Short mmCIF file of C-alpha atoms in Angstrom, two decimals:
data_model
loop_
_atom_site.label_atom_id
_atom_site.label_comp_id
_atom_site.label_asym_id
_atom_site.label_seq_id
_atom_site.Cartn_x
_atom_site.Cartn_y
_atom_site.Cartn_z
CA MET A 3 99.88 129.35 107.10
CA GLU A 4 100.04 125.72 105.97
CA SER A 5 96.32 125.33 106.49
CA LEU A 6 95.77 127.91 103.77
CA LEU A 7 96.98 125.44 101.18
CA TYR A 8 96.51 122.02 102.66
CA SER A 9 94.33 120.39 105.26
CA SER A 10 96.22 117.81 107.33
CA SER A 11 93.18 115.56 107.18
CA LEU A 12 93.93 114.80 103.54
CA GLN A 13 96.23 111.83 103.24
CA THR A 14 97.62 111.96 99.70
CA PRO A 15 101.39 112.55 99.93
CA ALA A 16 101.72 114.06 96.46
CA PHE A 17 99.00 116.56 97.27
CA SER A 18 100.69 117.37 100.55
CA SER A 19 104.02 118.01 98.89
CA LEU A 20 102.41 120.43 96.47
CA PHE A 21 100.39 122.42 98.97
CA ASN A 22 102.27 122.07 102.23
CA LYS A 23 104.30 125.21 101.59
CA SER A 24 104.45 128.42 103.54
CA LEU A 25 102.81 131.34 101.76
CA SER A 26 105.69 133.49 102.83
CA THR A 27 108.18 131.48 100.75
CA PRO A 28 108.00 131.74 96.95
CA THR A 29 108.56 128.57 94.89
CA PRO A 30 109.43 128.19 91.21
CA ILE A 31 106.05 126.54 90.53
CA LEU A 32 103.73 128.78 92.48
CA PRO A 33 105.39 132.15 93.11
CA LEU A 34 103.51 134.06 95.76
CA PRO A 35 102.62 137.75 95.50
CA HIS A 36 103.86 140.35 97.93
CA THR A 37 100.54 142.14 97.70
CA HIS A 38 96.93 141.08 97.19
CA THR A 39 94.43 142.63 94.83
CA HIS A 40 91.72 142.51 97.48
CA THR A 41 91.49 142.38 101.24
CA ALA A 42 90.99 138.76 102.26
CA LYS A 43 90.05 139.55 105.83
CA SER A 44 86.83 141.32 104.88
CA ARG A 45 85.68 138.27 102.94
CA PHE A 46 86.06 135.73 105.75
CA GLU A 47 83.26 136.77 108.04
CA PRO A 48 80.72 134.18 109.31
CA LEU A 49 77.92 133.43 106.88
CA SER A 50 74.51 133.26 108.49
CA CYS A 51 73.00 131.83 105.33
CA THR A 52 75.33 128.85 105.11
CA MET A 53 76.68 128.18 108.57
CA SER A 54 74.90 126.94 111.64
CA HIS A 55 75.40 124.43 114.43
CA SER A 56 73.32 121.87 112.52
CA ALA A 57 74.80 119.68 109.81
CA GLU A 58 71.40 118.66 108.44
CA ALA A 59 70.23 119.82 105.05
CA VAL A 60 67.76 122.67 105.26
CA THR A 61 65.44 124.48 102.92
CA ASN A 62 66.05 128.21 102.50
CA PRO A 63 64.38 130.69 100.18
CA LYS A 64 65.32 129.61 96.67
CA GLU A 65 68.31 131.22 95.07
CA THR A 66 69.27 131.28 91.42
CA LYS A 67 71.06 128.12 90.43
CA LEU A 68 74.70 128.45 89.44
CA TRP A 69 73.62 127.02 86.10
CA GLY A 70 70.42 129.08 85.90
CA GLY A 71 71.36 131.75 83.37
CA ARG A 72 69.22 130.47 80.50
CA PHE A 73 66.21 129.60 82.67
CA GLU A 74 63.23 131.84 83.34
CA GLU A 75 61.59 129.66 86.01
CA SER A 76 62.82 127.83 89.07
CA VAL A 77 62.39 124.09 89.30
CA THR A 78 59.40 122.92 91.29
CA ASP A 79 59.79 121.64 94.82
CA ILE A 80 59.00 118.11 93.69
CA VAL A 81 61.68 118.18 91.00
CA GLU A 82 64.19 119.71 93.39
CA LYS A 83 63.53 117.07 96.02
CA PHE A 84 63.73 114.27 93.47
CA THR A 85 66.97 115.41 91.83
CA GLU A 86 69.00 116.51 94.85
CA SER A 87 71.94 114.36 95.89
CA ILE A 88 73.29 116.39 98.80
CA SER A 89 71.53 114.06 101.23
CA PHE A 90 74.14 111.41 100.41
CA ASP A 91 76.98 112.87 98.35
CA LYS A 92 78.04 115.25 101.12
CA GLN A 93 80.25 112.31 102.13
CA LEU A 94 82.51 113.49 99.31
CA TYR A 95 83.15 116.90 100.85
CA LYS A 96 86.77 116.26 101.83
CA HIS A 97 87.67 114.98 98.39
CA ASP A 98 85.71 117.75 96.68
CA ILE A 99 87.71 120.34 98.61
CA MET A 100 90.91 118.44 97.87
CA GLY A 101 90.18 118.48 94.13
CA SER A 102 89.21 122.15 94.18
CA LYS A 103 92.48 123.08 95.88
CA ALA A 104 94.46 121.26 93.23
CA HIS A 105 92.38 122.83 90.47
CA ALA A 106 92.72 126.36 91.87
CA SER A 107 96.48 126.03 92.18
CA MET A 108 96.71 124.77 88.61
CA LEU A 109 94.58 127.67 87.34
CA ALA A 110 96.94 130.09 89.07
CA GLN A 111 100.01 128.34 87.69
CA GLN A 112 98.54 128.63 84.20
CA GLY A 113 97.65 132.30 84.63
CA LEU A 114 93.89 131.70 84.48
CA ILE A 115 93.43 133.20 87.94
CA SER A 116 95.72 135.46 89.94
CA LEU A 117 97.80 134.27 92.83
CA SER A 118 95.79 136.38 95.25
CA GLU A 119 92.57 134.83 93.93
CA ARG A 120 94.06 131.41 94.41
CA ASP A 121 95.01 132.26 97.98
CA SER A 122 91.49 133.50 98.75
CA ILE A 123 89.99 130.33 97.31
CA LEU A 124 92.34 128.05 99.24
CA LYS A 125 91.77 129.87 102.50
CA GLY A 126 88.02 129.83 101.97
CA LEU A 127 88.06 126.10 101.24
CA ASP A 128 90.01 125.53 104.44
CA GLU A 129 87.38 127.45 106.39
CA ILE A 130 84.55 125.50 104.75
CA GLU A 131 86.24 122.21 105.59
CA ARG A 132 86.70 123.33 109.19
CA SER A 133 83.04 124.32 109.46
CA ILE A 134 81.87 121.01 107.99
CA GLU A 135 83.97 118.99 110.41
CA ALA A 136 82.80 121.17 113.30
CA GLY A 137 79.17 120.46 112.36
CA GLU A 138 78.51 124.12 111.59
CA PHE A 139 78.01 123.92 107.84
CA VAL A 140 74.43 123.88 106.58
CA TRP A 141 73.85 121.64 103.59
CA ARG A 142 71.17 123.22 101.38
CA THR A 143 68.98 121.05 99.20
CA ASP A 144 68.36 123.94 96.80
CA ARG A 145 72.07 123.82 96.05
CA GLU A 146 71.59 120.25 94.84
CA ASP A 147 74.87 118.51 95.61
CA VAL A 148 78.14 118.67 97.50
CA HIS A 149 79.86 120.59 94.69
CA MET A 150 77.27 123.35 94.45
CA ASN A 151 76.99 123.64 98.23
CA ILE A 152 80.70 124.15 98.65
CA GLU A 153 81.08 126.46 95.65
CA ALA A 154 78.10 128.60 96.65
CA ALA A 155 79.34 128.86 100.23
CA LEU A 156 82.78 129.78 98.93
CA THR A 157 81.23 132.50 96.76
CA ASP A 158 79.33 133.85 99.76
CA MET A 159 82.59 133.86 101.67
CA VAL A 160 85.21 135.24 99.26
CA GLY A 161 83.16 136.75 96.45
CA GLU A 162 84.40 137.06 92.87
CA PRO A 163 87.46 134.80 93.12
CA ALA A 164 85.18 131.83 93.90
CA LYS A 165 83.32 132.42 90.63
CA LYS A 166 86.54 131.58 88.76
CA LEU A 167 87.06 128.23 90.47
CA HIS A 168 84.87 126.38 87.98
CA THR A 169 86.98 127.59 85.06
CA ALA A 170 87.82 124.63 82.78
CA ARG A 171 85.86 122.26 85.00
CA SER A 172 82.43 120.65 84.83
CA ARG A 173 80.55 118.86 87.54
CA ASN A 174 80.96 115.81 85.29
CA ASP A 175 84.72 115.60 85.75
CA GLN A 176 84.54 117.13 89.23
CA VAL A 177 82.29 114.44 90.69
CA LEU A 178 84.33 111.64 89.17
CA THR A 179 87.50 113.13 90.57
CA ASP A 180 85.88 113.24 94.00
CA PHE A 181 84.47 109.74 93.62
CA ARG A 182 87.75 108.17 92.51
CA LEU A 183 89.55 109.82 95.42
CA TRP A 184 86.85 108.58 97.82
CA CYS A 185 87.00 105.02 96.45
CA ARG A 186 90.78 105.08 96.68
CA ASP A 187 90.61 105.93 100.37
CA ALA A 188 87.78 103.44 100.94
CA ILE A 189 89.88 100.66 99.45
CA ASP A 190 92.67 101.46 101.91
CA ARG A 191 90.18 101.23 104.78
CA ILE A 192 88.84 97.87 103.60
CA VAL A 193 92.32 96.43 103.05
CA ALA A 194 93.23 97.47 106.61
CA SER A 195 90.09 95.73 107.92
CA ILE A 196 90.96 92.60 105.93
CA ARG A 197 94.39 92.54 107.51
CA ASN A 198 92.88 92.87 110.99
CA LEU A 199 90.66 89.87 110.34
CA GLN A 200 93.58 87.88 108.96
CA VAL A 201 95.53 88.62 112.14
CA ALA A 202 92.58 87.51 114.28
CA LEU A 203 92.28 84.24 112.35
CA VAL A 204 96.01 83.48 112.54
CA LYS A 205 96.00 84.18 116.28
CA LEU A 206 93.03 81.84 116.63
CA ALA A 207 95.02 79.22 114.73
CA LEU A 208 98.02 79.69 117.02
CA LYS A 209 95.79 79.06 120.05
CA ASN A 210 94.62 75.74 118.62
CA GLU A 211 97.83 74.12 117.46
CA GLY A 212 97.50 70.41 116.76
CA LEU A 213 93.70 70.26 117.05
CA ILE A 214 92.26 67.90 114.43
CA ILE A 215 88.73 68.40 113.11
CA PRO A 216 86.63 66.59 110.53
CA GLY A 217 87.02 68.02 107.04
CA TYR A 218 83.85 68.06 104.95
CA THR A 219 82.85 67.79 101.32
CA HIS A 220 79.16 67.89 100.38
CA LEU A 221 78.65 68.56 104.11
CA GLN A 222 79.62 64.90 104.62
CA ARG A 223 82.69 63.88 106.57
CA ALA A 224 85.65 63.47 104.26
CA GLN A 225 89.15 63.55 105.74
CA PRO A 226 90.77 64.72 108.97
CA VAL A 227 92.36 68.17 108.82
CA LEU A 228 94.10 70.41 111.28
CA LEU A 229 91.94 73.27 112.48
CA GLN A 230 94.86 75.58 111.76
CA HIS A 231 94.76 74.45 108.14
CA LEU A 232 91.09 75.32 107.80
CA LEU A 233 91.48 78.72 109.45
CA LEU A 234 94.37 79.54 107.16
CA ALA A 235 92.15 78.70 104.17
CA PHE A 236 90.04 81.72 105.18
CA VAL A 237 93.22 83.80 105.51
CA GLU A 238 94.22 82.84 101.96
CA GLN A 239 90.80 83.86 100.61
CA LEU A 240 91.04 87.20 102.35
CA ASP A 241 94.51 87.75 100.92
CA ARG A 242 93.16 87.36 97.41
CA ASP A 243 90.41 89.82 98.35
CA ALA A 244 93.02 92.36 99.37
CA GLY A 245 94.90 91.70 96.13
CA ARG A 246 91.79 92.34 94.04
CA LEU A 247 91.23 95.63 95.82
CA THR A 248 94.86 96.63 95.32
CA ASP A 249 94.57 95.87 91.61
CA CYS A 250 91.31 97.82 91.45
CA LYS A 251 92.96 100.79 93.15
CA ALA A 252 95.75 100.80 90.57
CA ARG A 253 93.24 100.85 87.71
CA LEU A 254 91.02 103.57 89.21
CA ASN A 255 93.95 105.83 90.08
CA PHE A 256 93.74 107.98 86.94
CA SER A 257 92.49 111.54 86.93
CA PRO A 258 89.39 112.69 85.05
CA LEU A 259 89.88 116.29 86.21
CA GLY A 260 90.06 118.67 83.26
CA ALA A 261 87.95 116.48 80.96
CA CYS A 262 85.18 119.01 81.65
CA ALA A 263 81.70 118.09 80.40
CA LEU A 264 82.98 115.56 77.85
CA ALA A 265 85.14 117.28 75.20
CA GLY A 266 87.89 118.87 77.26
CA THR A 267 88.61 122.59 77.02
CA GLY A 268 90.35 125.15 74.83
CA LEU A 269 91.83 126.88 77.87
CA PRO A 270 95.52 126.28 78.66
CA ILE A 271 95.11 123.96 81.64
CA ASP A 272 97.70 121.47 82.91
CA ARG A 273 95.97 118.17 83.64
CA PHE A 274 99.27 116.53 84.54
CA MET A 275 99.78 119.05 87.33
CA THR A 276 96.41 118.35 88.95
CA SER A 277 96.81 114.61 88.43
CA ASN A 278 100.18 114.64 90.15
CA SER A 279 99.08 116.87 93.02
CA LEU A 280 96.14 114.56 93.78
CA GLY A 281 98.31 111.46 93.77
CA PHE A 282 96.90 110.01 90.55
CA THR A 283 99.09 107.99 88.20
CA ALA A 284 98.24 110.16 85.20
CA PRO A 285 95.32 111.99 83.58
CA MET A 286 92.82 109.79 81.73
CA ARG A 287 93.66 109.84 78.03
CA ASN A 288 90.15 110.23 76.62
CA SER A 289 87.88 112.99 77.93
CA ILE A 290 84.68 111.19 76.88
CA ASP A 291 85.76 108.05 78.69
CA ALA A 292 86.86 110.13 81.68
CA VAL A 293 83.36 111.45 82.43
CA SER A 294 81.36 108.36 81.52
CA ASP A 295 83.46 105.52 82.92
CA ARG A 296 82.16 103.60 85.90
CA ASP A 297 84.31 100.52 85.39
CA PHE A 298 86.30 101.42 88.47
CA VAL A 299 83.29 101.36 90.78
CA LEU A 300 81.86 98.22 89.16
CA GLU A 301 85.18 96.50 89.77
CA PHE A 302 85.30 97.86 93.31
CA LEU A 303 81.82 96.58 94.16
CA SER A 304 82.59 93.27 92.48
CA ALA A 305 85.62 92.86 94.76
CA ASN A 306 83.46 93.80 97.74
CA SER A 307 80.89 91.21 96.72
CA ILE A 308 83.52 88.47 96.65
CA ILE A 309 84.68 89.58 100.12
CA ALA A 310 81.09 89.40 101.32
CA VAL A 311 80.69 85.90 99.91
CA HIS A 312 83.86 84.76 101.67
CA LEU A 313 82.67 86.25 104.95
CA SER A 314 79.27 84.65 104.47
CA ARG A 315 80.93 81.26 104.14
CA ILE A 316 82.85 81.83 107.37
CA GLY A 317 79.57 82.87 108.96
CA GLU A 318 77.80 79.74 107.79
CA GLU A 319 80.63 77.53 109.08
CA TRP A 320 80.62 79.10 112.52
CA VAL A 321 76.83 79.20 112.83
CA LEU A 322 76.75 75.46 112.13
CA TRP A 323 79.63 74.75 114.47
CA ALA A 324 77.94 76.68 117.30
CA SER A 325 74.82 74.50 117.04
CA GLU A 326 74.14 71.61 119.42
CA GLU A 327 74.36 69.24 116.47
CA PHE A 328 78.04 70.16 116.00
CA GLY A 329 79.07 71.83 119.24
CA PHE A 330 82.54 72.54 117.87
CA ILE A 331 82.66 76.16 119.08
CA THR A 332 81.24 78.18 121.95
CA PRO A 333 80.94 81.93 121.33
CA SER A 334 81.36 84.10 124.40
CA ASP A 335 78.36 85.96 125.76
CA SER A 336 79.91 89.20 124.47
CA VAL A 337 79.28 88.18 120.85
CA SER A 338 75.99 86.32 121.33
CA THR A 339 72.34 87.28 121.69
CA GLY A 340 69.29 85.68 123.26
CA SER A 341 65.67 85.04 122.46
CA SER A 342 62.71 87.19 123.50
CA ILE A 343 60.66 84.07 124.32
CA MET A 344 63.09 81.14 124.80
CA PRO A 345 65.25 81.83 127.84
CA GLN A 346 67.76 79.09 127.11
CA LYS A 347 68.82 80.42 123.69
CA LYS A 348 72.30 81.70 122.92
CA ASN A 349 72.52 82.69 119.28
CA PRO A 350 75.58 83.53 117.12
CA ASP A 351 73.64 86.43 115.61
CA PRO A 352 76.65 88.48 114.42
CA MET A 353 77.70 85.71 112.05
CA GLU A 354 74.13 85.13 110.92
CA LEU A 355 73.98 88.80 109.99
CA VAL A 356 77.34 88.56 108.23
CA ARG A 357 75.81 85.76 106.19
CA GLY A 358 72.70 87.84 105.56
CA LYS A 359 74.41 91.13 104.73
CA SER A 360 76.33 89.46 101.92
CA ALA A 361 73.05 89.65 99.97
CA ARG A 362 73.02 93.40 100.48
CA VAL A 363 76.55 93.84 99.14
CA ILE A 364 75.81 91.65 96.13
CA GLY A 365 72.64 93.71 95.59
CA ASP A 366 74.70 96.91 95.53
CA LEU A 367 76.79 95.47 92.71
CA VAL A 368 73.72 94.36 90.77
CA THR A 369 72.25 97.86 91.17
CA LEU A 370 75.35 99.40 89.61
CA LEU A 371 75.52 96.88 86.78
CA THR A 372 71.88 97.50 85.96
CA LEU A 373 72.36 101.26 86.22
CA CYS A 374 75.18 101.27 83.68
CA LYS A 375 73.53 98.89 81.24
CA GLY A 376 72.58 100.62 78.00
CA LEU A 377 73.73 104.14 78.89
CA PRO A 378 74.92 106.13 75.85
CA LEU A 379 78.15 108.11 76.01
CA ALA A 380 78.99 110.34 77.69
CA TYR A 381 77.57 111.51 81.04
CA ASN A 382 73.94 110.85 81.98
CA ARG A 383 72.15 111.93 85.15
CA ASP A 384 71.38 108.26 85.83
CA LEU A 385 74.95 108.03 87.06
CA GLN A 386 74.09 110.12 90.10
CA GLU A 387 72.69 106.84 91.41
CA ASP A 388 76.13 105.25 91.63
CA LYS A 389 76.97 106.82 95.01
CA GLU A 390 74.49 105.31 97.44
CA PRO A 391 75.13 101.65 96.50
CA THR A 392 78.87 102.30 96.69
CA PHE A 393 78.67 104.02 100.06
CA ASP A 394 76.46 101.21 101.34
CA SER A 395 78.74 98.48 99.98
CA VAL A 396 81.81 99.96 101.66
CA LYS A 397 80.07 100.57 104.98
CA THR A 398 78.57 97.08 105.02
CA VAL A 399 81.76 95.25 104.05
CA ILE A 400 83.82 97.08 106.66
CA GLY A 401 81.18 96.25 109.28
CA MET A 402 81.20 92.59 108.25
CA LEU A 403 84.99 92.42 108.45
CA GLU A 404 85.09 94.12 111.84
CA VAL A 405 82.42 91.95 113.46
CA THR A 406 83.94 88.75 112.05
CA ALA A 407 87.29 89.70 113.59
CA GLU A 408 85.52 90.46 116.87
CA PHE A 409 83.76 87.10 116.77
CA ALA A 410 87.02 85.26 116.01
CA GLN A 411 88.56 86.77 119.13
CA ASN A 412 85.65 85.60 121.29
CA ILE A 413 85.10 81.95 120.45
CA THR A 414 86.43 78.78 122.05
CA PHE A 415 86.88 75.47 120.24
CA ASN A 416 85.55 72.58 122.25
CA ASP A 417 88.44 70.12 122.05
CA GLU A 418 86.71 67.26 123.87
CA ARG A 419 83.53 67.50 121.80
CA ILE A 420 85.55 67.58 118.59
CA ARG A 421 87.69 64.59 119.58
CA LYS A 422 84.63 62.55 120.46
CA ALA A 423 83.19 63.37 117.03
CA LEU A 424 86.29 62.38 115.08
CA PRO A 425 85.90 58.58 114.89
CA ALA A 426 82.66 58.73 112.93
CA GLY A 427 82.80 58.91 109.16
CA TYR A 428 85.87 56.79 108.34
CA LEU A 429 88.02 59.90 107.86
CA ASP A 430 91.13 57.74 107.41
CA ALA A 431 89.76 55.82 104.39
CA THR A 432 91.70 57.81 101.78
CA THR A 433 94.92 57.42 103.77
CA LEU A 434 94.30 53.66 103.73
CA ALA A 435 93.99 53.83 99.93
CA ASP A 436 97.34 55.66 99.84
CA TYR A 437 98.83 52.80 101.86
CA LEU A 438 97.80 50.32 99.17
CA VAL A 439 99.16 52.59 96.42
CA LYS A 440 102.51 52.65 98.20
CA LYS A 441 102.37 48.85 98.14
CA GLY A 442 102.09 48.97 94.34
CA ILE A 443 98.32 48.56 93.99
CA PRO A 444 96.71 50.76 91.27
CA PHE A 445 94.66 53.53 92.82
CA ARG A 446 91.35 52.42 91.32
CA THR A 447 91.88 48.94 92.74
CA SER A 448 92.90 50.48 96.08
CA HIS A 449 89.75 52.60 96.04
CA ASP A 450 87.63 49.46 95.57
CA VAL A 451 89.41 47.54 98.33
CA VAL A 452 89.01 50.36 100.83
CA GLY A 453 85.38 50.81 99.84
CA ARG A 454 84.76 47.16 100.67
CA SER A 455 86.71 47.63 103.90
CA VAL A 456 84.36 50.45 104.89
CA ALA A 457 81.36 48.27 104.05
CA LEU A 458 82.79 45.57 106.32
CA CYS A 459 83.16 48.15 109.13
CA VAL A 460 79.56 49.22 108.69
CA SER A 461 78.42 45.61 109.03
CA LYS A 462 80.58 45.16 112.14
CA ASN A 463 79.75 48.62 113.56
CA CYS A 464 83.42 49.45 113.99
CA GLN A 465 86.16 51.74 112.63
CA LEU A 466 88.83 50.84 110.09
CA GLN A 467 91.50 50.70 112.77
CA ASP A 468 89.37 48.14 114.65
CA LEU A 469 89.48 45.59 111.81
CA SER A 470 91.78 42.68 112.40
CA LEU A 471 94.63 41.99 110.01
CA GLU A 472 92.79 38.81 109.06
CA ASP A 473 89.71 40.85 108.11
CA MET A 474 91.82 43.16 105.97
CA ARG A 475 93.69 40.31 104.26
CA SER A 476 90.33 38.82 103.31
CA LEU A 477 89.97 41.90 101.12
CA SER A 478 93.57 42.13 99.90
CA PRO A 479 96.64 40.03 100.68
CA VAL A 480 98.81 43.17 100.49
CA PHE A 481 97.77 44.32 103.95
CA ASP A 482 100.43 43.87 106.62
CA ASN A 483 101.00 44.93 110.23
CA ASP A 484 102.31 48.34 109.15
CA VAL A 485 98.79 49.24 107.93
CA TYR A 486 97.87 50.37 111.44
CA GLU A 487 100.40 53.22 111.13
CA PHE A 488 98.03 54.71 108.54
CA LEU A 489 94.79 54.28 110.48
CA GLY A 490 93.15 56.65 112.94
CA VAL A 491 92.87 60.41 112.40
CA GLU A 492 96.13 61.23 114.17
CA ASN A 493 98.09 58.79 112.01
CA ALA A 494 96.26 59.93 108.91
CA VAL A 495 97.19 63.57 109.48
CA LYS A 496 100.83 62.61 110.00
CA LYS A 497 100.93 60.95 106.58
CA PHE A 498 100.06 64.11 104.64
CA SER A 499 103.20 65.58 103.12
CA SER A 500 102.39 67.36 99.84
CA TYR A 501 102.94 71.10 99.58
CA GLY A 502 99.93 72.95 100.96
CA SER A 503 98.48 69.87 102.64
CA THR A 504 97.14 69.43 106.15
CA GLY A 505 100.28 67.60 107.34
CA LEU A 506 101.78 68.82 110.60
CA ALA A 507 105.00 70.12 109.04
CA CYS A 508 103.17 71.68 106.09
CA VAL A 509 100.71 73.54 108.30
CA ALA A 510 103.49 74.68 110.61
CA ASP A 511 105.19 76.22 107.56
CA GLN A 512 101.93 77.90 106.55
CA VAL A 513 101.42 79.32 110.03
CA GLY A 514 104.99 80.60 110.08
CA TYR A 515 104.50 82.28 106.71
CA TRP A 516 101.43 84.19 107.86
CA VAL A 517 102.90 85.09 111.23
CA SER A 518 105.82 86.65 109.36
CA LYS A 519 103.78 88.31 106.62
CA LEU A 520 101.27 89.82 109.03
CA GLU A 521 104.01 90.70 111.53
CA ILE A 522 102.26 88.93 114.39
CA ASN A 523 103.99 88.87 117.75
CA LYS A 524 103.57 85.31 119.06
CA SER A 525 104.61 86.19 122.62
#
């Protein structure tokens, strides 16, 4: 009988603890009747008007809207088509049913519906959820949205009790309850995908221990860095992304349910009960704010946009490195594509698309910001347009994270090509300046001496480590034989020692930290 109260597909523990009770066992909060005021069995027969083996929205003969009491005419087909949202908000069905179960149980607890009516509603909602997941439920455009579709189907199924479900509830607070629950779950999915990518990057770092690559600023060679250090920079960015989402989740986790249209209700509802059963922190304090706020989704899409920008930067790096001009990485055939006309081509298309799709995610955020600009309090129908950009943002970001992790697991760093490329660019110049500082030379003077040393190398077509001690002493008498311990990329990397630097010991500590935090098995 557990399915009567709670679907196992819903993941909120607080909700589970409230509903996951046997109907045969009374509880102090929701005492169960020994008898029912109507026969439930007769109300749970298949509905030919709402169930079929197709999950696509269909057009049936128009029925009176649930809000149609004061209207004498039906809306035109054009208006109905333009205003419907069922084509996209049916994604909220699980959370809509979850919210309705909590609301029905609260209404019964408060004596606004009977226990038998509650049981009929809960059982009907379970059946509707089953039919949706089986692909049997027919979404009707004339029923406008996910809420009306489910409520109308429930009314067809159980009759009068379903008509009481909307007591002390408006679609305004209902949709925001659904949407907050959906965003909460979506955040968990994205955070899990971020972690998977972090694991892939750390494993890639472990496979390339000790490999030195050129570090760049302004896309010009700057200093030598360990590849592990660079890969862990991406891991750090992703960790902040996960932190932003976690913070966002904490702020959105407040319940609007019971705020009704905007002013609340005079009926004796218990908003704390529904908030607790749905796993929210608390009810929102202000009913006007509860139905008009979209800060939570703006923050969510902002966090997604930053993730997309980070992924785009990884994409740009790897697209460049896969080119013949760099040749630092070779993607496997399994993550590459070819050309329809040039038979030799092997393109890193997944990462190009990651770079490109960042524009889409940023566009979703801009759409929401523009949508909310200038809206008066409280609810406005404009806000129906918040769903599609959000759904798209989440789907796109998860796809970007997944394909980047897949790409990371299918690339090889070309050690020989990278080592041959290292001598160019005087990557050890700053380390040479540090040498002079350690000898007591002011840094600005050291900078000038090393700059002139580089100019001398350019004129001689050689590297800093190729200069003779006599050449160096012509620039500064401080130079001694120990200078050669600072020259060359290998020596330069060994000299880094500051916390967070690219030094061997420092990077080893960083790798160890992430292996531990992400619980990576190194064997």
